[in-house]
mmCIF file of C-alpha atoms in Angstrom:
data_model
loop_
_atom_site.group_PDB
_atom_site.id
_atom_site.type_symbol
_atom_site.label_atom_id
_atom_site.label_comp_id
_atom_site.label_asym_id
_atom_site.label_seq_id
_atom_site.Cartn_x
_atom_site.Cartn_y
_atom_site.Cartn_z
ATOM 1 C CA MET A 505 -0.013 0.029 -0.076
ATOM 2 C CA LYS A 506 2.896 2.350 0.897
ATOM 3 C CA ALA A 507 4.570 1.959 -2.221
ATOM 4 C CA CYS A 508 1.457 2.480 -4.224
ATOM 5 C CA GLY A 509 0.745 5.540 -2.465
ATOM 6 C CA TYR A 510 4.278 6.878 -3.091
ATOM 7 C CA ASN A 511 5.054 5.840 -6.568
ATOM 8 C CA ARG A 512 2.429 4.104 -8.441
ATOM 9 C CA ASP A 513 4.661 3.578 -11.264
ATOM 10 C CA ALA A 514 7.383 2.276 -9.170
ATOM 11 C CA ALA A 515 5.026 -0.356 -7.881
ATOM 12 C CA ARG A 516 4.005 -1.383 -11.104
ATOM 13 C CA TYR A 517 7.564 -1.823 -11.836
ATOM 14 C CA ALA A 518 8.357 -3.923 -8.619
ATOM 15 C CA GLY A 519 5.630 -6.070 -9.750
ATOM 16 C CA ILE A 520 2.781 -4.882 -7.427
ATOM 17 C CA ASN A 521 -0.870 -4.558 -9.182
ATOM 18 C CA GLU A 522 -1.327 -0.999 -8.182
ATOM 19 C CA THR A 523 -5.076 -0.971 -9.058
ATOM 20 C CA ARG A 524 -5.792 -3.788 -6.968
ATOM 21 C CA SER A 525 -4.172 -2.524 -3.951
ATOM 22 C CA ILE A 526 -5.835 0.784 -4.452
ATOM 23 C CA VAL A 527 -9.518 -0.622 -4.633
ATOM 24 C CA LEU A 528 -8.487 -3.183 -1.902
ATOM 25 C CA SER A 529 -7.596 -0.127 0.620
ATOM 26 C CA MET A 530 -10.873 1.632 -0.710
ATOM 27 C CA VAL A 531 -13.020 -1.442 0.372
ATOM 28 C CA ILE A 532 -11.403 -1.920 3.542
ATOM 29 C CA ALA A 533 -11.878 1.602 4.671
ATOM 30 C CA GLY A 534 -15.441 1.874 2.945
ATOM 31 C CA ALA A 535 -16.029 -1.471 5.282
ATOM 32 C CA LEU A 536 -14.460 0.185 8.505
ATOM 33 C CA SER A 537 -16.361 3.410 8.255
ATOM 34 C CA GLY A 538 -19.644 1.523 7.387
ATOM 35 C CA LEU A 539 -19.244 -0.798 10.414
ATOM 36 C CA GLY A 540 -18.243 2.455 12.791
ATOM 37 C CA GLY A 541 -21.604 4.174 11.391
ATOM 38 C CA ALA A 542 -23.671 1.113 12.081
ATOM 39 C CA CYS A 543 -22.132 0.916 15.648
ATOM 40 C CA LEU A 544 -22.855 4.480 16.218
ATOM 41 C CA TYR A 545 -26.610 4.444 14.871
ATOM 42 C CA LEU A 546 -27.617 0.985 15.820
ATOM 43 C CA ALA A 547 -26.265 1.093 19.427
ATOM 44 C CA GLY A 548 -28.583 3.368 20.413
ATOM 45 C CA ALA A 549 -25.732 6.038 21.733
ATOM 46 C CA GLY A 550 -28.964 8.964 21.629
ATOM 47 C CA LYS A 551 -27.681 9.930 18.021
ATOM 48 C CA GLY A 552 -30.186 9.435 15.293
ATOM 49 C CA ILE A 553 -31.445 11.785 12.308
ATOM 50 C CA GLU A 554 -34.306 13.310 13.410
ATOM 51 C CA VAL A 555 -34.750 15.499 10.103
ATOM 52 C CA LEU A 556 -34.492 13.589 6.729
ATOM 53 C CA ASP A 557 -33.325 16.965 5.228
ATOM 54 C CA THR A 558 -30.087 16.885 6.900
ATOM 55 C CA LEU A 559 -26.968 14.395 6.933
ATOM 56 C CA ALA A 560 -25.384 13.621 10.142
ATOM 57 C CA ALA A 561 -21.893 15.272 10.373
ATOM 58 C CA GLU A 562 -19.864 12.001 11.321
ATOM 59 C CA GLY A 563 -18.660 11.568 7.724
ATOM 60 C CA PHE A 564 -17.913 14.736 6.742
ATOM 61 C CA ASN A 565 -15.870 15.412 9.570
ATOM 62 C CA GLY A 566 -13.524 12.452 8.268
ATOM 63 C CA ILE A 567 -11.981 15.236 5.714
ATOM 64 C CA PRO A 568 -10.638 17.857 8.032
ATOM 65 C CA VAL A 569 -9.250 14.951 10.533
ATOM 66 C CA ALA A 570 -7.336 13.239 7.648
ATOM 67 C CA LEU A 571 -6.130 16.734 6.600
ATOM 68 C CA LEU A 572 -5.097 17.770 9.995
ATOM 69 C CA GLY A 573 -3.345 14.364 10.612
ATOM 70 C CA LEU A 574 -1.499 14.502 7.383
ATOM 71 C CA ASN A 575 -2.850 10.866 6.681
ATOM 72 C CA ASN A 576 -0.452 9.637 9.294
ATOM 73 C CA PRO A 577 -2.431 7.036 11.688
ATOM 74 C CA ILE A 578 -0.925 8.913 14.998
ATOM 75 C CA GLY A 579 -1.790 12.177 13.576
ATOM 76 C CA ILE A 580 -5.150 11.120 12.808
ATOM 77 C CA ILE A 581 -5.843 9.954 16.157
ATOM 78 C CA PHE A 582 -4.598 13.412 17.791
ATOM 79 C CA SER A 583 -6.467 15.346 14.940
ATOM 80 C CA GLY A 584 -9.890 13.096 15.464
ATOM 81 C CA LEU A 585 -9.510 14.171 19.439
ATOM 82 C CA PHE A 586 -8.959 17.421 18.455
ATOM 83 C CA VAL A 587 -11.947 17.827 16.073
ATOM 84 C CA ALA A 588 -13.777 15.877 18.720
ATOM 85 C CA TYR A 589 -13.202 18.106 21.313
ATOM 86 C CA LEU A 590 -14.105 21.280 19.015
ATOM 87 C CA ASN A 591 -17.219 19.861 18.480
ATOM 88 C CA GLN A 592 -18.408 18.829 21.774
ATOM 89 C CA GLY A 593 -17.209 22.196 22.857
ATOM 90 C CA GLY A 594 -19.371 24.013 20.357
ATOM 91 C CA PHE A 595 -22.228 21.883 21.578
ATOM 92 C CA ASN A 596 -21.819 22.790 25.300
ATOM 93 C CA MET A 597 -21.176 26.456 24.309
ATOM 94 C CA GLN A 598 -24.869 26.404 23.135
ATOM 95 C CA VAL A 599 -26.079 26.510 26.733
ATOM 96 C CA TYR A 600 -24.254 30.123 27.122
ATOM 97 C CA GLY A 601 -26.461 31.542 23.925
ATOM 98 C CA PHE A 602 -23.609 31.099 21.285
ATOM 99 C CA ALA A 603 -25.153 30.113 17.607
ATOM 100 C CA PRO A 604 -24.455 26.561 16.716
ATOM 101 C CA GLN A 605 -22.443 27.565 13.352
ATOM 102 C CA VAL A 606 -19.510 29.306 15.302
ATOM 103 C CA ILE A 607 -17.932 25.712 16.024
ATOM 104 C CA ASP A 608 -18.392 25.012 12.131
ATOM 105 C CA ILE A 609 -16.494 28.404 11.527
ATOM 106 C CA ILE A 610 -13.809 27.631 14.336
ATOM 107 C CA ILE A 611 -13.044 24.306 12.356
ATOM 108 C CA SER A 612 -13.179 25.803 8.865
ATOM 109 C CA VAL A 613 -10.653 28.407 9.708
ATOM 110 C CA VAL A 614 -8.511 25.473 11.454
ATOM 111 C CA ILE A 615 -8.805 23.387 8.150
ATOM 112 C CA TYR A 616 -7.961 26.472 6.072
ATOM 113 C CA PHE A 617 -4.686 27.355 7.802
ATOM 114 C CA ALA A 618 -3.654 23.749 7.966
ATOM 115 C CA ALA A 619 -4.249 23.160 4.116
ATOM 116 C CA PHE A 620 -2.697 27.203 3.524
ATOM 117 C CA SER A 621 0.551 25.699 5.455
ATOM 118 C CA LEU A 622 0.773 22.447 3.299
ATOM 119 C CA LEU A 623 0.515 24.798 0.203
ATOM 120 C CA LEU A 624 3.133 26.772 1.734
ATOM 121 C CA ARG A 625 5.434 24.053 2.484
ATOM 122 C CA GLY A 626 5.030 22.389 -1.128
ATOM 123 C CA PHE A 627 5.883 25.842 -2.350
ATOM 124 C CA VAL A 628 9.084 26.606 -0.434
ATOM 125 C CA GLU A 629 10.184 23.237 -1.127
ATOM 126 C CA ARG A 630 9.608 23.329 -5.073
ATOM 127 C CA ARG A 631 11.664 26.922 -5.039
ATOM 128 C CA VAL A 632 14.351 25.250 -3.029
ATOM 129 C CA LYS A 633 14.673 22.161 -5.481
ATOM 130 C CA ARG A 634 14.776 24.527 -8.555
ATOM 131 C CA ARG A 635 17.419 26.653 -7.031
ATOM 132 C CA GLU A 636 19.439 23.568 -6.078
ATOM 133 C CA GLU A 637 18.925 22.125 -9.729
ATOM 134 C CA LYS A 638 19.966 25.757 -11.190
ATOM 135 C CA ARG A 639 23.022 25.605 -9.216
ATOM 136 C CA ALA A 640 23.528 22.554 -10.473
ATOM 137 C CA ALA A 641 23.383 23.000 -14.002
ATOM 138 C CA ASP A 642 25.506 26.182 -13.247
ATOM 139 C CA GLY A 643 28.360 23.865 -12.286
ATOM 140 C CA ARG A 644 28.210 25.545 -8.577
ATOM 141 C CA PRO A 645 28.168 23.145 -5.603
ATOM 142 C CA ALA A 646 24.746 23.199 -3.670
ATOM 143 C CA VAL A 647 24.479 24.830 -0.377
ATOM 144 C CA SER A 648 24.194 22.704 2.390
ATOM 145 C CA GLY A 649 23.935 25.191 5.128
ATOM 146 C CA ARG A 650 26.756 23.860 7.005
ATOM 147 C CA GLY A 651 29.686 26.094 7.683
ATOM 148 C CA PRO A 652 33.373 25.333 8.323
ATOM 149 C CA GLN A 653 32.820 25.497 12.420
ATOM 150 C CA GLU A 654 29.746 22.622 11.740
ATOM 151 C CA GLY A 655 32.489 20.087 9.924
ATOM 152 C CA GLY A 656 31.526 21.400 6.471
ATOM 153 C CA GLY A 657 34.595 23.060 5.460
ATOM 154 C CA ALA A 658 37.769 21.851 3.957
ATOM 155 C CA GLU A 659 39.904 19.655 6.055
#
């Protein structure tokens, strides 16, 4: 799975059926999410859909959790706890007269800043890579950031 996620062409070259691996991962993820949803609604935990026009937000909260967790299993655990904490805090804020949409706004701002930081990081990495490629094309050595006092000088 990791090989297909990082580079499909390399996985194909190594003999891995990348289409089968990707579809299998989607089937496993769908089965687990369906099992989780079934447990939530069939366990009688008090959560149910009263109005037929709206959908429960549990499925849509997976997107910000995955984004904040950077698709890392440990990161997703912590980001899931963070989003759950925000949702529960927003529910409890309604006792003091806050509108229920305030928590959605707060979660949206967190998601936008997280996505912006990833976008900015990718932009900076591309600029650094282009600069190093340009230096290599010009015949100049790449800057490693190590000075003579850190062991990067002539010996």
